[in-house]
Amino acid sequence: MKRILSIQSHVVFGCAGNSAAVFPMRRLGMEVWPINTVQFSNHTQYAAGWQGMAMPAGHISALCEGLSNIEVLAHCDAVLSGYLGSAEQGDEILTVVAAVKAANPAAIYFCDPVMGHPEKGCIVAPGVTRFLTEKALPVADIMAPNLLELETLCDVHLTDLAQTRAAAHQLLARGVKMVLVKHLGRAAREPGRFEMLLATPEGDYLIDRPLYEFARQPVGVGDLISALMLANLQAGYDAVSAFERTNAAVDAVLLHTWQADAYELQLIAAQEAFAAPLIKARAERLA
């Protein structure tokens, strides 16, 4: 059994951060150790707002120290980070990553660089974006930005697939071993589809799924994609197979959500797709 330390946000109601990631990873057979960077009543895009707080400075470090004290860090196979409540939490996460890798040199760090951006309505604390671009990027083994986050990481504006591939390879050139661009958006080859790009030193792959017409776009899809990609890799699937399985499972979740006319992701209804996804689309290797 593989063990994943997942450090990201938590919402009491709905599906975002760990609330979107932990159950699917467990359904795939992973042992997941969640640490919450924030605890909110709900995600931040509800018109009525939200209640809750970011975890205080030292909280992540203290929990990691507790794990070290009971000598389990050597059994951790991967660290997944997502939404941060403060830039200081980012520094604590990198300390955790270093401790895990010291205890288990085979462990990997999967960084989902969640950044604030007006186009997606996401709010992050001051300094988080700078932390991700300057400190997390050089340490990450795998990064999973969306198009807007990839633009920020590379300080470039992207409008097509060729530019997006080049930007992803900038991250590979800086030491990242795999880049999953979770949503190509305006840079997609087919604007009417939801396209994702997987960039590796061995080659680039494109995959797509349907775009469903939601009255309000569900939140947490990116968190779900990162979690499923990491869990499939940890389950032993190669990068392309993990990419295809992730795409199929996310499509199943979005289809159930759309059919239910729901705002929150329908993870329970679609749970069979996490362990046994019906793969309708294969990844295309790009020239």
Tab-separated table of N, CA and C in Angstrom, residues 76-208:
chain	number	residue	atom	x	y	z
A	76	CYS	N	6.252	7.172	4.027
A	76	CYS	CA	5.520	8.098	3.168
A	76	CYS	C	6.119	8.041	1.766
A	77	ASP	N	5.280	7.794	0.773
A	77	ASP	CA	5.746	7.642	-0.612
A	77	ASP	C	5.612	8.913	-1.434
A	78	ALA	N	4.762	9.840	-1.016
A	78	ALA	CA	4.563	11.062	-1.785
A	78	ALA	C	3.977	12.148	-0.900
A	79	VAL	N	4.356	13.381	-1.192
A	79	VAL	CA	3.746	14.556	-0.577
A	79	VAL	C	3.009	15.318	-1.670
A	80	LEU	N	1.746	15.608	-1.420
A	80	LEU	CA	0.922	16.396	-2.335
A	80	LEU	C	0.586	17.710	-1.652
A	81	SER	N	0.876	18.826	-2.317
A	81	SER	CA	0.477	20.115	-1.750
A	81	SER	C	-0.448	20.837	-2.710
A	82	GLY	N	-1.377	21.597	-2.126
A	82	GLY	CA	-2.341	22.350	-2.910
A	82	GLY	C	-2.516	23.746	-2.348
A	83	TYR	N	-3.757	24.136	-2.095
A	83	TYR	CA	-4.073	25.497	-1.645
A	83	TYR	C	-3.377	25.810	-0.319
A	84	LEU	N	-2.692	26.958	-0.287
A	84	LEU	CA	-1.984	27.395	0.909
A	84	LEU	C	-2.713	28.561	1.565
A	85	GLY	N	-2.740	28.552	2.876
A	85	GLY	CA	-3.357	29.649	3.606
A	85	GLY	C	-2.429	30.814	3.814
A	86	SER	N	-1.111	30.591	3.623
A	86	SER	CA	-0.119	31.659	3.766
A	86	SER	C	1.166	31.206	3.102
A	87	ALA	N	2.019	32.176	2.765
A	87	ALA	CA	3.315	31.837	2.191
A	87	ALA	C	4.178	31.095	3.206
A	88	GLU	N	4.001	31.430	4.484
A	88	GLU	CA	4.774	30.748	5.526
A	88	GLU	C	4.471	29.261	5.558
A	89	GLN	N	3.234	28.893	5.270
A	89	GLN	CA	2.901	27.466	5.197
A	89	GLN	C	3.697	26.779	4.096
A	90	GLY	N	3.944	27.502	3.005
A	90	GLY	CA	4.741	26.934	1.930
A	90	GLY	C	6.128	26.551	2.406
A	91	ASP	N	6.760	27.430	3.167
A	91	ASP	CA	8.089	27.121	3.695
A	91	ASP	C	8.036	25.889	4.607
A	92	GLU	N	6.972	25.787	5.393
A	92	GLU	CA	6.824	24.617	6.261
A	92	GLU	C	6.670	23.339	5.428
A	93	ILE	N	5.927	23.432	4.325
A	93	ILE	CA	5.732	22.257	3.470
A	93	ILE	C	7.052	21.796	2.880
A	94	LEU	N	7.885	22.724	2.444
A	94	LEU	CA	9.177	22.322	1.885
A	94	LEU	C	10.060	21.665	2.949
A	95	THR	N	9.931	22.099	4.191
A	95	THR	CA	10.638	21.429	5.280
A	95	THR	C	10.121	20.005	5.458
A	96	VAL	N	8.802	19.848	5.341
A	96	VAL	CA	8.203	18.507	5.418
A	96	VAL	C	8.705	17.637	4.272
A	97	VAL	N	8.719	18.193	3.063
A	97	VAL	CA	9.192	17.437	1.897
A	97	VAL	C	10.631	16.971	2.125
A	98	ALA	N	11.469	17.871	2.629
A	98	ALA	CA	12.863	17.511	2.880
A	98	ALA	C	12.960	16.400	3.921
A	99	ALA	N	12.133	16.471	4.963
A	99	ALA	CA	12.161	15.445	6.006
A	99	ALA	C	11.691	14.096	5.472
A	100	VAL	N	10.642	14.113	4.649
A	100	VAL	CA	10.133	12.872	4.064
A	100	VAL	C	11.174	12.257	3.145
A	101	LYS	N	11.807	13.083	2.311
A	101	LYS	CA	12.796	12.542	1.379
A	101	LYS	C	14.054	12.072	2.095
A	102	ALA	N	14.383	12.684	3.214
A	102	ALA	CA	15.523	12.200	4.002
A	102	ALA	C	15.221	10.826	4.585
A	103	ALA	N	13.954	10.630	4.988
A	103	ALA	CA	13.555	9.339	5.557
A	103	ALA	C	13.301	8.298	4.483
A	104	ASN	N	12.826	8.745	3.313
A	104	ASN	CA	12.539	7.833	2.197
A	104	ASN	C	12.977	8.513	0.906
A	105	PRO	N	14.206	8.262	0.459
A	105	PRO	CA	14.726	8.937	-0.748
A	105	PRO	C	13.903	8.675	-2.003
A	106	ALA	N	13.079	7.642	-2.013
A	106	ALA	CA	12.253	7.351	-3.191
A	106	ALA	C	10.968	8.169	-3.219
A	107	ALA	N	10.662	8.895	-2.153
A	107	ALA	CA	9.424	9.679	-2.091
A	107	ALA	C	9.465	10.826	-3.098
A	108	ILE	N	8.288	11.241	-3.573
A	108	ILE	CA	8.203	12.330	-4.536
A	108	ILE	C	7.352	13.462	-3.980
A	109	TYR	N	7.547	14.646	-4.576
A	109	TYR	CA	6.760	15.829	-4.213
A	109	TYR	C	5.948	16.257	-5.423
A	110	PHE	N	4.616	16.183	-5.276
A	110	PHE	CA	3.666	16.592	-6.311
A	110	PHE	C	3.088	17.932	-5.878
A	111	CYS	N	3.415	18.986	-6.628
A	111	CYS	CA	2.978	20.338	-6.285
A	111	CYS	C	1.860	20.786	-7.214
A	112	ASP	N	0.698	21.045	-6.653
A	112	ASP	CA	-0.421	21.660	-7.370
A	112	ASP	C	-0.347	23.144	-7.029
A	113	PRO	N	0.175	23.974	-7.945
A	113	PRO	CA	0.461	25.378	-7.607
A	113	PRO	C	-0.776	26.267	-7.669
A	114	VAL	N	-1.626	26.162	-6.669
A	114	VAL	CA	-2.881	26.909	-6.654
A	114	VAL	C	-2.591	28.385	-6.422
A	115	MET	N	-2.942	29.206	-7.411
A	115	MET	CA	-2.689	30.643	-7.349
A	115	MET	C	-3.989	31.409	-7.527
A	116	GLY	N	-4.025	32.594	-6.989
A	116	GLY	CA	-5.172	33.449	-7.205
A	116	GLY	C	-5.163	34.044	-8.595
A	117	HIS	N	-6.345	34.213	-9.178
A	117	HIS	CA	-6.437	34.821	-10.501
A	117	HIS	C	-7.867	35.292	-10.723
A	118	PRO	N	-8.042	36.522	-11.231
A	118	PRO	CA	-9.400	37.035	-11.439
A	118	PRO	C	-10.237	36.188	-12.384
A	119	GLU	N	-9.589	35.559	-13.381
A	119	GLU	CA	-10.343	34.781	-14.366
A	119	GLU	C	-11.009	33.561	-13.750
A	120	LYS	N	-10.436	33.019	-12.682
A	120	LYS	CA	-11.049	31.837	-12.063
A	120	LYS	C	-11.642	32.131	-10.687
A	121	GLY	N	-11.495	33.371	-10.214
A	121	GLY	CA	-12.126	33.761	-8.971
A	121	GLY	C	-11.481	33.190	-7.729
A	122	CYS	N	-10.278	32.660	-7.862
A	122	CYS	CA	-9.599	32.058	-6.705
A	122	CYS	C	-8.856	33.135	-5.922
A	123	ILE	N	-8.908	33.047	-4.608
A	123	ILE	CA	-8.257	34.007	-3.728
A	123	ILE	C	-7.173	33.291	-2.938
A	124	VAL	N	-5.949	33.815	-2.968
A	124	VAL	CA	-4.884	33.249	-2.148
A	124	VAL	C	-4.234	34.369	-1.349
A	125	ALA	N	-3.534	33.988	-0.297
A	125	ALA	CA	-2.901	34.964	0.592
A	125	ALA	C	-1.702	35.625	-0.097
A	126	PRO	N	-1.346	36.833	0.334
A	126	PRO	CA	-0.170	37.505	-0.228
A	126	PRO	C	1.087	36.647	-0.076
A	127	GLY	N	1.912	36.635	-1.108
A	127	GLY	CA	3.168	35.910	-1.048
A	127	GLY	C	3.112	34.477	-1.522
A	128	VAL	N	1.903	33.917	-1.665
A	128	VAL	CA	1.793	32.511	-2.061
A	128	VAL	C	2.300	32.309	-3.486
A	129	THR	N	1.898	33.191	-4.391
A	129	THR	CA	2.333	33.039	-5.783
A	129	THR	C	3.853	33.136	-5.890
A	130	ARG	N	4.439	34.069	-5.184
A	130	ARG	CA	5.897	34.197	-5.207
A	130	ARG	C	6.563	32.953	-4.634
A	131	PHE	N	6.013	32.422	-3.558
A	131	PHE	CA	6.560	31.187	-2.997
A	131	PHE	C	6.553	30.067	-4.033
A	132	LEU	N	5.443	29.911	-4.729
A	132	LEU	CA	5.317	28.817	-5.688
A	132	LEU	C	6.296	28.966	-6.841
A	133	THR	N	6.471	30.180	-7.334
A	133	THR	CA	7.348	30.384	-8.490
A	133	THR	C	8.822	30.355	-8.123
A	134	GLU	N	9.146	30.798	-6.917
A	134	GLU	CA	10.558	30.926	-6.557
A	134	GLU	C	11.088	29.788	-5.693
A	135	LYS	N	10.222	29.167	-4.881
A	135	LYS	CA	10.713	28.159	-3.940
A	135	LYS	C	10.189	26.749	-4.224
A	136	ALA	N	8.894	26.638	-4.523
A	136	ALA	CA	8.331	25.303	-4.734
A	136	ALA	C	8.781	24.712	-6.063
A	137	LEU	N	8.813	25.527	-7.098
A	137	LEU	CA	9.165	25.037	-8.433
A	137	LEU	C	10.507	24.309	-8.464
A	138	PRO	N	11.561	24.832	-7.863
A	138	PRO	CA	12.844	24.117	-7.929
A	138	PRO	C	12.884	22.792	-7.177
A	139	VAL	N	11.882	22.568	-6.311
A	139	VAL	CA	11.883	21.374	-5.465
A	139	VAL	C	10.946	20.285	-5.994
A	140	ALA	N	9.925	20.689	-6.743
A	140	ALA	CA	8.861	19.767	-7.141
A	140	ALA	C	9.345	18.715	-8.131
A	141	ASP	N	8.871	17.488	-7.950
A	141	ASP	CA	9.097	16.416	-8.922
A	141	ASP	C	8.033	16.452	-10.007
A	142	ILE	N	6.804	16.759	-9.622
A	142	ILE	CA	5.680	16.862	-10.553
A	142	ILE	C	4.940	18.151	-10.236
A	143	MET	N	4.545	18.880	-11.285
A	143	MET	CA	3.722	20.069	-11.090
A	143	MET	C	2.474	19.954	-11.948
A	144	ALA	N	1.361	20.466	-11.428
A	144	ALA	CA	0.087	20.372	-12.138
A	144	ALA	C	-0.603	21.728	-12.175
A	145	PRO	N	-0.071	22.673	-12.960
A	145	PRO	CA	-0.734	23.975	-13.084
A	145	PRO	C	-1.860	23.936	-14.099
A	146	ASN	N	-2.815	24.846	-13.966
A	146	ASN	CA	-3.706	25.096	-15.094
A	146	ASN	C	-3.021	26.115	-16.003
A	147	LEU	N	-3.674	26.528	-17.060
A	147	LEU	CA	-3.026	27.426	-18.012
A	147	LEU	C	-2.614	28.741	-17.360
A	148	LEU	N	-3.501	29.304	-16.530
A	148	LEU	CA	-3.205	30.583	-15.897
A	148	LEU	C	-2.019	30.464	-14.959
A	149	GLU	N	-1.930	29.359	-14.238
A	149	GLU	CA	-0.816	29.154	-13.318
A	149	GLU	C	0.485	28.890	-14.074
A	150	LEU	N	0.395	28.180	-15.201
A	150	LEU	CA	1.585	27.955	-16.023
A	150	LEU	C	2.112	29.288	-16.556
A	151	GLU	N	1.212	30.174	-16.960
A	151	GLU	CA	1.635	31.498	-17.416
A	151	GLU	C	2.405	32.233	-16.320
A	152	THR	N	1.917	32.152	-15.099
A	152	THR	CA	2.582	32.836	-13.988
A	152	THR	C	3.936	32.204	-13.691
A	153	LEU	N	3.996	30.883	-13.693
A	153	LEU	CA	5.253	30.194	-13.405
A	153	LEU	C	6.329	30.539	-14.427
A	154	CYS	N	5.909	30.751	-15.676
A	154	CYS	CA	6.864	31.010	-16.762
A	154	CYS	C	6.917	32.465	-17.182
A	155	ASP	N	6.065	33.314	-16.575
A	155	ASP	CA	6.015	34.730	-16.909
A	155	ASP	C	5.824	34.934	-18.404
A	156	VAL	N	4.774	34.331	-18.943
A	156	VAL	CA	4.500	34.381	-20.377
A	156	VAL	C	2.990	34.311	-20.594
A	157	HIS	N	2.505	34.848	-21.714
A	157	HIS	CA	1.093	34.744	-22.072
A	157	HIS	C	0.948	33.642	-23.115
A	158	LEU	N	0.023	32.727	-22.882
A	158	LEU	CA	-0.119	31.548	-23.735
A	158	LEU	C	-1.449	31.591	-24.473
A	159	THR	N	-1.386	31.351	-25.777
A	159	THR	CA	-2.603	31.404	-26.583
A	159	THR	C	-2.816	30.161	-27.431
A	160	ASP	N	-1.831	29.256	-27.512
A	160	ASP	CA	-2.027	28.064	-28.323
A	160	ASP	C	-1.247	26.887	-27.734
A	161	LEU	N	-1.444	25.733	-28.321
A	161	LEU	CA	-0.858	24.506	-27.797
A	161	LEU	C	0.663	24.521	-27.887
A	162	ALA	N	1.213	25.003	-28.981
A	162	ALA	CA	2.666	25.017	-29.143
A	162	ALA	C	3.328	25.864	-28.063
A	163	GLN	N	2.756	27.017	-27.779
A	163	GLN	CA	3.306	27.866	-26.722
A	163	GLN	C	3.203	27.186	-25.354
A	164	THR	N	2.093	26.496	-25.135
A	164	THR	CA	1.880	25.829	-23.853
A	164	THR	C	2.874	24.688	-23.667
A	165	ARG	N	3.129	23.936	-24.730
A	165	ARG	CA	4.138	22.878	-24.658
A	165	ARG	C	5.511	23.466	-24.335
A	166	ALA	N	5.848	24.563	-24.974
A	166	ALA	CA	7.145	25.191	-24.732
A	166	ALA	C	7.264	25.656	-23.278
A	167	ALA	N	6.174	26.204	-22.744
A	167	ALA	CA	6.194	26.653	-21.353
A	167	ALA	C	6.345	25.474	-20.399
A	168	ALA	N	5.634	24.385	-20.684
A	168	ALA	CA	5.763	23.196	-19.842
A	168	ALA	C	7.202	22.680	-19.851
A	169	HIS	N	7.837	22.764	-20.997
A	169	HIS	CA	9.225	22.298	-21.088
A	169	HIS	C	10.197	23.248	-20.389
A	170	GLN	N	9.790	24.487	-20.199
A	170	GLN	CA	10.600	25.365	-19.351
A	170	GLN	C	10.667	24.816	-17.926
A	171	LEU	N	9.530	24.295	-17.450
A	171	LEU	CA	9.509	23.710	-16.106
A	171	LEU	C	10.350	22.435	-16.064
A	172	LEU	N	10.253	21.617	-17.111
A	172	LEU	CA	11.076	20.404	-17.168
A	172	LEU	C	12.559	20.761	-17.157
A	173	ALA	N	12.918	21.826	-17.855
A	173	ALA	CA	14.318	22.238	-17.914
A	173	ALA	C	14.826	22.714	-16.555
A	174	ARG	N	13.902	23.091	-15.677
A	174	ARG	CA	14.286	23.557	-14.338
A	174	ARG	C	14.267	22.426	-13.313
A	175	GLY	N	14.062	21.202	-13.778
A	175	GLY	CA	14.192	20.058	-12.882
A	175	GLY	C	12.918	19.313	-12.575
A	176	VAL	N	11.759	19.866	-12.953
A	176	VAL	CA	10.508	19.139	-12.764
A	176	VAL	C	10.507	17.939	-13.704
A	177	LYS	N	10.086	16.786	-13.209
A	177	LYS	CA	10.159	15.556	-14.014
A	177	LYS	C	8.903	15.308	-14.845
A	178	MET	N	7.805	15.938	-14.466
A	178	MET	CA	6.546	15.732	-15.181
A	178	MET	C	5.664	16.951	-14.947
A	179	VAL	N	5.015	17.428	-16.014
A	179	VAL	CA	4.123	18.576	-15.906
A	179	VAL	C	2.769	18.188	-16.471
A	180	LEU	N	1.742	18.357	-15.649
A	180	LEU	CA	0.366	18.115	-16.078
A	180	LEU	C	-0.346	19.462	-16.130
A	181	VAL	N	-0.648	19.927	-17.340
A	181	VAL	CA	-1.403	21.173	-17.481
A	181	VAL	C	-2.880	20.786	-17.460
A	182	LYS	N	-3.560	21.137	-16.376
A	182	LYS	CA	-4.859	20.556	-16.069
A	182	LYS	C	-6.001	21.083	-16.922
A	183	HIS	N	-5.837	22.263	-17.479
A	183	HIS	CA	-6.909	22.818	-18.312
A	183	HIS	C	-6.279	23.795	-19.279
A	184	LEU	N	-6.351	23.497	-20.585
A	184	LEU	CA	-5.708	24.352	-21.576
A	184	LEU	C	-6.517	25.608	-21.882
A	185	GLY	N	-7.817	25.590	-21.634
A	185	GLY	CA	-8.611	26.800	-21.820
A	185	GLY	C	-8.439	27.407	-23.202
A	186	ARG	N	-8.055	28.678	-23.229
A	186	ARG	CA	-7.934	29.393	-24.505
A	186	ARG	C	-6.840	28.814	-25.406
A	187	ALA	N	-5.931	28.028	-24.860
A	187	ALA	CA	-4.853	27.444	-25.658
A	187	ALA	C	-5.211	26.061	-26.198
A	188	ALA	N	-6.424	25.625	-25.978
A	188	ALA	CA	-6.828	24.292	-26.430
A	188	ALA	C	-6.856	24.218	-27.949
A	189	ARG	N	-6.590	23.030	-28.463
A	189	ARG	CA	-6.651	22.817	-29.904
A	189	ARG	C	-8.095	22.827	-30.384
A	190	GLU	N	-8.997	22.269	-29.558
A	190	GLU	CA	-10.430	22.285	-29.849
A	190	GLU	C	-11.145	23.009	-28.711
A	191	PRO	N	-11.533	24.253	-28.916
A	191	PRO	CA	-12.123	25.049	-27.834
A	191	PRO	C	-13.371	24.436	-27.207
A	192	GLY	N	-14.074	23.578	-27.925
A	192	GLY	CA	-15.285	22.988	-27.391
A	192	GLY	C	-15.066	21.757	-26.531
A	193	ARG	N	-13.799	21.438	-26.247
A	193	ARG	CA	-13.475	20.274	-25.421
A	193	ARG	C	-12.626	20.726	-24.221
A	194	PHE	N	-12.635	19.908	-23.171
A	194	PHE	CA	-11.760	20.139	-22.020
A	194	PHE	C	-10.473	19.373	-22.291
A	195	GLU	N	-9.390	20.086	-22.563
A	195	GLU	CA	-8.139	19.440	-22.936
A	195	GLU	C	-7.104	19.566	-21.817
A	196	MET	N	-6.298	18.512	-21.663
A	196	MET	CA	-5.182	18.511	-20.727
A	196	MET	C	-3.921	18.092	-21.479
A	197	LEU	N	-2.797	18.601	-20.999
A	197	LEU	CA	-1.501	18.294	-21.598
A	197	LEU	C	-0.614	17.635	-20.557
A	198	LEU	N	0.046	16.563	-20.944
A	198	LEU	CA	1.051	15.922	-20.103
A	198	LEU	C	2.394	16.072	-20.795
A	199	ALA	N	3.332	16.727	-20.131
A	199	ALA	CA	4.669	16.928	-20.690
A	199	ALA	C	5.688	16.170	-19.852
A	200	THR	N	6.476	15.329	-20.524
A	200	THR	CA	7.527	14.562	-19.866
A	200	THR	C	8.782	14.647	-20.731
A	201	PRO	N	9.942	14.309	-20.182
A	201	PRO	CA	11.153	14.297	-21.007
A	201	PRO	C	11.061	13.318	-22.170
A	202	GLU	N	10.198	12.311	-22.050
A	202	GLU	CA	10.070	11.305	-23.106
A	202	GLU	C	9.085	11.715	-24.199
A	203	GLY	N	8.233	12.703	-23.932
A	203	GLY	CA	7.259	13.120	-24.926
A	203	GLY	C	6.091	13.851	-24.302
A	204	ASP	N	5.293	14.481	-25.175
A	204	ASP	CA	4.116	15.233	-24.749
A	204	ASP	C	2.854	14.514	-25.224
A	205	TYR	N	1.800	14.599	-24.397
A	205	TYR	CA	0.552	13.901	-24.700
A	205	TYR	C	-0.625	14.829	-24.455
A	206	LEU	N	-1.619	14.726	-25.317
A	206	LEU	CA	-2.830	15.532	-25.225
A	206	LEU	C	-4.027	14.602	-25.064
A	207	ILE	N	-4.945	15.003	-24.195
A	207	ILE	CA	-6.164	14.223	-24.023
A	207	ILE	C	-7.318	15.188	-23.803
A	208	ASP	N	-8.530	14.733	-24.104
A	208	ASP	CA	-9.673	15.627	-23.913
A	208	ASP	C	-10.866	14.862	-23.366
